[in-house]
Amino acid sequence: LARAALHMWEEPPISGEAGSGTIFFSGCSLKCIYCQNHEISTGNFGLEISPERLVEIMLELQDQGANNINLVTPTHYTEPLARVLEKVKPRLHIPVVWNSGGYERPATLRRLDGLVDIYLPDFKYASPALAGALSGAPDYPETAEAALAEMYRQVGGVQFTEDGTLLRRGVLVRHLVLPGCRRDSCAVLGRIARLLPVQDIRVSVMSQYTPDFLDPSFALPETSLAELERQGIRPALRRRLTDFEYRSVLDEADRLGITGYRQGRASAQALYTPDFKEGIVQEEQP
């Protein structure tokens, strides 16, 4: 476990005013070269805790007023987490959020059926070439599609609290628009709209990409560049997104009838990344 604390920087129906009870897990099944949480995804930062302690942490976050229990990058711990959720779910009166990269097998997700209320997956790429070059997963697009279909099968259409402020159940898909990749972003939105009824889900189109986390020595292989150029995709990861790029993707979302959440351009800063040295939990004492 890398961090457990109330978190205010998720989408409005997740964080609300009280905050989301986020639990960040170390490691990741993807290797995104621009990961803003690289300290925990590849840096092996965190603390080994027992399942019993994790149950306590979830209940503590609930007692602190969390709007939900938000499991961040949990996929590679699915089986032990499922067992924890089976124990704690009867004691939770707030939703459980599965906050993942979208790179999951349906068979894995089926283990969570009845244990997760809100799925909050990424849908990062439509191009296998781009997915392979930036995240080491050329099978990402079809994998994410199958995962998204299974998530929707489990939880169905979005359900909000009576005042409409907080999400209680459903699927909220995130997509981060990358500089030079607006064509791929529009293709991602098209895939989502063809796969699921857009009125029953929400999509968060994000503009927060920042090059602060990119390895200065990184360079895309020539073979990848050539294939991406053929698709009209020209990754430019050493800069931030332009207004034109973001507006183009939002216009496509509008054209497809997709509703959800959009970010102000001020979000493209490293300061919104949590300090993982704050909020680290301790194992119970013997």
Short mmCIF file of C-alpha atoms in Angstrom, two decimals:
data_model
loop_
_atom_site.label_atom_id
_atom_site.label_comp_id
_atom_site.label_asym_id
_atom_site.label_seq_id
_atom_site.Cartn_x
_atom_site.Cartn_y
_atom_site.Cartn_z
CA LEU A 1 0.00 0.00 0.00
CA ALA A 2 1.41 3.40 -0.98
CA ARG A 3 -1.11 5.84 0.47
CA ALA A 4 -4.52 5.98 2.14
CA ALA A 5 -6.19 9.33 2.71
CA LEU A 6 -9.11 11.57 1.78
CA HIS A 7 -8.48 12.88 -1.73
CA MET A 8 -10.12 15.98 -3.22
CA TRP A 9 -8.88 15.81 -6.82
CA GLU A 10 -11.06 13.16 -8.43
CA GLU A 11 -14.07 14.02 -10.60
CA PRO A 12 -16.76 16.02 -8.71
CA PRO A 13 -19.19 13.08 -8.20
CA ILE A 14 -16.36 10.99 -6.75
CA SER A 15 -14.63 13.51 -4.45
CA GLY A 16 -17.64 15.66 -3.62
CA GLU A 17 -16.98 18.08 -0.76
CA ALA A 18 -15.80 15.54 1.81
CA GLY A 19 -13.26 13.74 -0.38
CA SER A 20 -12.78 10.26 -1.76
CA GLY A 21 -11.29 7.62 0.50
CA THR A 22 -8.41 6.76 -1.81
CA ILE A 23 -6.17 3.77 -1.27
CA PHE A 24 -3.20 3.76 -3.66
CA PHE A 25 -1.54 0.42 -4.40
CA SER A 26 2.09 -0.01 -5.42
CA GLY A 27 2.96 -1.38 -8.83
CA CYS A 28 0.98 -1.43 -12.08
CA SER A 29 0.13 -3.78 -14.94
CA LEU A 30 1.07 -1.05 -17.47
CA LYS A 31 4.35 0.76 -18.07
CA CYS A 32 3.20 4.22 -19.21
CA ILE A 33 6.27 6.34 -19.88
CA TYR A 34 4.52 9.53 -18.68
CA CYS A 35 2.98 8.12 -15.47
CA GLN A 36 2.32 10.86 -12.92
CA ASN A 37 2.39 8.27 -10.13
CA HIS A 38 5.68 6.71 -11.24
CA GLU A 39 6.98 6.86 -7.67
CA ILE A 40 4.58 4.08 -6.74
CA SER A 41 3.84 2.44 -10.12
CA THR A 42 7.47 1.58 -10.87
CA GLY A 43 9.39 2.86 -7.84
CA ASN A 44 8.28 0.10 -5.45
CA PHE A 45 7.25 2.69 -2.86
CA GLY A 46 4.86 1.43 -0.19
CA LEU A 47 4.31 -0.77 2.80
CA GLU A 48 3.22 -4.38 3.04
CA ILE A 49 0.09 -4.66 5.15
CA SER A 50 -2.19 -7.49 6.18
CA PRO A 51 -5.71 -8.01 4.81
CA GLU A 52 -7.04 -7.40 8.31
CA ARG A 53 -5.33 -4.01 8.45
CA LEU A 54 -6.74 -3.11 5.03
CA VAL A 55 -10.24 -3.77 6.33
CA GLU A 56 -9.52 -1.41 9.23
CA ILE A 57 -8.21 1.27 6.86
CA MET A 58 -11.37 1.16 4.77
CA LEU A 59 -13.54 1.51 7.86
CA GLU A 60 -11.34 4.34 9.16
CA LEU A 61 -11.75 6.25 5.89
CA GLN A 62 -15.51 5.73 6.11
CA ASP A 63 -15.47 7.09 9.69
CA GLN A 64 -13.54 10.15 8.44
CA GLY A 65 -16.46 10.99 6.16
CA ALA A 66 -15.19 9.63 2.84
CA ASN A 67 -17.76 9.58 0.06
CA ASN A 68 -16.49 6.21 -1.12
CA ILE A 69 -13.64 3.71 -0.85
CA ASN A 70 -11.51 4.33 -3.94
CA LEU A 71 -9.07 1.54 -4.84
CA VAL A 72 -6.42 3.06 -7.12
CA THR A 73 -4.42 0.84 -9.51
CA PRO A 74 -5.67 -2.34 -7.83
CA THR A 75 -5.77 -4.80 -10.75
CA HIS A 76 -2.69 -6.84 -9.89
CA TYR A 77 -4.10 -7.43 -6.38
CA THR A 78 -7.58 -8.47 -7.53
CA GLU A 79 -7.83 -11.82 -5.74
CA PRO A 80 -6.68 -10.67 -2.27
CA LEU A 81 -8.73 -7.48 -2.64
CA ALA A 82 -11.83 -9.49 -3.53
CA ARG A 83 -11.41 -11.47 -0.31
CA VAL A 84 -11.00 -8.23 1.68
CA LEU A 85 -14.11 -6.72 0.08
CA GLU A 86 -16.13 -9.83 0.89
CA LYS A 87 -15.29 -9.23 4.55
CA VAL A 88 -15.77 -5.47 4.71
CA LYS A 89 -18.62 -4.86 2.28
CA PRO A 90 -21.41 -5.63 4.80
CA ARG A 91 -19.92 -2.91 7.06
CA LEU A 92 -19.63 -0.24 4.38
CA HIS A 93 -22.49 2.16 3.70
CA ILE A 94 -20.54 4.00 0.98
CA PRO A 95 -19.71 2.77 -2.56
CA VAL A 96 -16.55 0.91 -3.52
CA VAL A 97 -14.72 2.41 -6.53
CA TRP A 98 -12.41 0.34 -8.77
CA ASN A 99 -10.02 2.97 -10.20
CA SER A 100 -7.92 1.24 -12.84
CA GLY A 101 -5.96 1.64 -16.07
CA GLY A 102 -8.57 -0.33 -17.98
CA TYR A 103 -6.08 -3.08 -18.87
CA GLU A 104 -7.93 -6.02 -17.32
CA ARG A 105 -9.34 -9.35 -18.42
CA PRO A 106 -13.11 -9.85 -18.10
CA ALA A 107 -12.39 -13.04 -16.15
CA THR A 108 -10.47 -10.97 -13.60
CA LEU A 109 -13.28 -8.45 -13.30
CA ARG A 110 -15.89 -11.15 -12.84
CA ARG A 111 -14.26 -11.92 -9.50
CA LEU A 112 -15.45 -8.46 -8.40
CA ASP A 113 -19.08 -8.87 -9.41
CA GLY A 114 -21.24 -7.65 -6.53
CA LEU A 115 -18.25 -6.20 -4.66
CA VAL A 116 -17.65 -3.02 -6.69
CA ASP A 117 -20.27 -0.28 -7.11
CA ILE A 118 -18.44 2.20 -9.34
CA TYR A 119 -15.94 1.42 -12.07
CA LEU A 120 -13.55 4.27 -12.84
CA PRO A 121 -11.34 2.93 -15.65
CA ASP A 122 -9.05 4.67 -18.10
CA PHE A 123 -9.51 4.15 -21.81
CA LYS A 124 -6.11 5.34 -22.95
CA TYR A 125 -5.66 4.44 -26.62
CA ALA A 126 -7.45 3.35 -29.77
CA SER A 127 -4.20 2.71 -31.67
CA PRO A 128 -2.29 -0.51 -30.87
CA ALA A 129 0.89 1.17 -32.11
CA LEU A 130 0.46 4.08 -29.70
CA ALA A 131 -0.44 1.75 -26.82
CA GLY A 132 2.65 -0.35 -27.49
CA ALA A 133 4.97 2.63 -27.78
CA LEU A 134 3.77 4.52 -24.70
CA SER A 135 2.52 1.81 -22.33
CA GLY A 136 4.14 -1.43 -23.54
CA ALA A 137 0.72 -2.96 -24.29
CA PRO A 138 -0.17 -3.13 -28.01
CA ASP A 139 -3.24 -5.21 -27.13
CA TYR A 140 -4.57 -2.39 -24.93
CA PRO A 141 -7.47 -1.20 -27.16
CA GLU A 142 -9.27 -4.54 -27.47
CA THR A 143 -8.44 -5.45 -23.86
CA ALA A 144 -9.91 -2.18 -22.58
CA GLU A 145 -13.03 -2.63 -24.71
CA ALA A 146 -13.70 -6.09 -23.30
CA ALA A 147 -13.04 -4.84 -19.76
CA LEU A 148 -15.38 -1.88 -20.18
CA ALA A 149 -18.17 -4.11 -21.47
CA GLU A 150 -17.82 -6.38 -18.42
CA MET A 151 -17.79 -3.42 -16.02
CA TYR A 152 -21.01 -2.09 -17.52
CA ARG A 153 -22.60 -5.54 -17.40
CA GLN A 154 -21.97 -5.67 -13.66
CA VAL A 155 -23.09 -2.21 -12.52
CA GLY A 156 -25.34 -0.92 -15.32
CA GLY A 157 -26.23 2.71 -15.89
CA VAL A 158 -25.10 5.55 -13.65
CA GLN A 159 -27.03 6.24 -10.46
CA PHE A 160 -26.54 9.40 -8.41
CA THR A 161 -27.59 10.55 -4.96
CA GLU A 162 -30.96 12.30 -4.75
CA ASP A 163 -29.36 15.73 -5.05
CA GLY A 164 -27.37 14.58 -8.10
CA THR A 165 -23.98 15.45 -6.62
CA LEU A 166 -22.42 12.04 -5.91
CA LEU A 167 -22.16 8.91 -8.00
CA ARG A 168 -23.51 5.85 -6.23
CA ARG A 169 -23.21 3.25 -8.97
CA GLY A 170 -22.14 2.97 -12.59
CA VAL A 171 -19.21 3.50 -14.95
CA LEU A 172 -17.18 6.69 -15.33
CA VAL A 173 -14.53 6.36 -18.04
CA ARG A 174 -11.43 8.54 -18.04
CA HIS A 175 -9.48 9.54 -21.11
CA LEU A 176 -6.30 11.64 -20.98
CA VAL A 177 -5.73 13.61 -24.17
CA LEU A 178 -2.03 13.50 -25.10
CA PRO A 179 -0.23 16.20 -27.10
CA GLY A 180 -0.10 15.33 -30.78
CA CYS A 181 -2.63 12.50 -30.33
CA ARG A 182 -6.00 14.20 -30.75
CA ARG A 183 -6.94 11.87 -33.62
CA ASP A 184 -6.43 8.88 -31.38
CA SER A 185 -8.43 10.55 -28.61
CA CYS A 186 -11.35 11.06 -30.99
CA ALA A 187 -11.07 7.40 -32.00
CA VAL A 188 -11.20 6.38 -28.31
CA LEU A 189 -14.42 8.32 -27.84
CA GLY A 190 -15.83 6.65 -30.94
CA ARG A 191 -15.02 3.21 -29.55
CA ILE A 192 -16.73 4.02 -26.26
CA ALA A 193 -19.83 5.38 -28.00
CA ARG A 194 -20.14 2.28 -30.17
CA LEU A 195 -19.65 -0.07 -27.23
CA LEU A 196 -21.99 1.38 -24.59
CA PRO A 197 -25.10 3.58 -24.48
CA VAL A 198 -23.57 7.00 -23.85
CA GLN A 199 -26.59 8.20 -21.86
CA ASP A 200 -25.93 5.46 -19.28
CA ILE A 201 -22.28 6.25 -18.57
CA ARG A 202 -20.12 9.31 -17.94
CA VAL A 203 -16.81 10.15 -19.58
CA SER A 204 -14.11 12.38 -18.11
CA VAL A 205 -12.02 13.98 -20.87
CA MET A 206 -8.81 15.15 -19.21
CA SER A 207 -6.32 17.83 -20.24
CA GLN A 208 -3.92 17.40 -17.32
CA TYR A 209 -0.98 15.88 -19.21
CA THR A 210 2.33 17.39 -18.15
CA PRO A 211 5.81 16.47 -19.38
CA ASP A 212 7.18 16.79 -15.82
CA PHE A 213 7.15 13.00 -15.42
CA LEU A 214 8.61 12.04 -18.80
CA ASP A 215 12.11 10.54 -18.84
CA PRO A 216 14.27 13.18 -20.60
CA SER A 217 16.16 10.44 -22.46
CA PHE A 218 13.03 8.81 -23.89
CA ALA A 219 12.67 8.63 -27.66
CA LEU A 220 10.06 6.73 -29.65
CA PRO A 221 11.53 4.03 -31.92
CA GLU A 222 11.59 4.96 -35.61
CA THR A 223 9.34 2.01 -36.48
CA SER A 224 6.70 3.25 -34.02
CA LEU A 225 6.97 6.80 -35.30
CA ALA A 226 6.48 5.68 -38.90
CA GLU A 227 3.36 3.68 -38.08
CA LEU A 228 1.89 6.45 -35.97
CA GLU A 229 2.61 9.01 -38.69
CA ARG A 230 0.66 6.82 -41.09
CA GLN A 231 -2.30 7.04 -38.69
CA GLY A 232 -2.00 10.81 -38.40
CA ILE A 233 -0.75 10.59 -34.81
CA ARG A 234 2.34 12.61 -33.87
CA PRO A 235 3.11 12.26 -30.15
CA ALA A 236 4.70 15.41 -28.77
CA LEU A 237 5.15 14.46 -25.14
CA ARG A 238 7.67 17.16 -24.27
CA ARG A 239 4.99 19.83 -24.29
CA ARG A 240 1.56 20.35 -22.81
CA LEU A 241 -1.72 20.07 -24.68
CA THR A 242 -2.84 23.04 -26.78
CA ASP A 243 -6.28 24.64 -26.53
CA PHE A 244 -6.96 23.59 -30.14
CA GLU A 245 -6.17 19.92 -29.42
CA TYR A 246 -8.35 19.76 -26.33
CA ARG A 247 -11.21 21.67 -27.94
CA SER A 248 -11.12 19.30 -30.93
CA VAL A 249 -11.60 16.28 -28.68
CA LEU A 250 -14.36 17.97 -26.68
CA ASP A 251 -16.15 18.84 -29.92
CA GLU A 252 -16.03 15.16 -30.88
CA ALA A 253 -17.45 14.19 -27.49
CA ASP A 254 -20.30 16.61 -28.05
CA ARG A 255 -20.91 15.25 -31.54
CA LEU A 256 -21.16 11.71 -30.15
CA GLY A 257 -23.56 12.76 -27.40
CA ILE A 258 -21.06 11.92 -24.67
CA THR A 259 -21.65 13.67 -21.35
CA GLY A 260 -19.38 13.88 -18.35
CA TYR A 261 -16.54 15.99 -17.05
CA ARG A 262 -13.89 18.32 -18.47
CA GLN A 263 -10.84 19.91 -16.95
CA GLY A 264 -9.64 23.48 -16.73
CA ARG A 265 -6.26 23.95 -18.38
CA ALA A 266 -4.69 24.83 -15.01
CA SER A 267 -4.88 21.12 -14.17
CA ALA A 268 -1.76 20.44 -16.28
CA GLN A 269 0.58 20.79 -13.31
CA ALA A 270 2.57 18.34 -11.23
CA LEU A 271 1.23 19.85 -8.01
CA TYR A 272 -1.99 17.82 -8.33
CA THR A 273 -0.06 14.57 -7.90
CA PRO A 274 -0.36 13.33 -4.31
CA ASP A 275 2.65 13.42 -2.02
CA PHE A 276 2.98 9.72 -1.32
CA LYS A 277 5.10 10.37 1.75
CA GLU A 278 2.01 11.92 3.32
CA GLY A 279 -0.88 9.59 4.00
CA ILE A 280 1.23 6.44 4.21
CA VAL A 281 -0.45 4.04 6.59
CA GLN A 282 1.17 1.89 9.20
CA GLU A 283 0.79 -1.82 9.74
CA GLU A 284 -0.95 -2.75 12.96
CA GLN A 285 1.33 -3.23 15.92
CA PRO A 286 1.89 -6.82 17.20
#
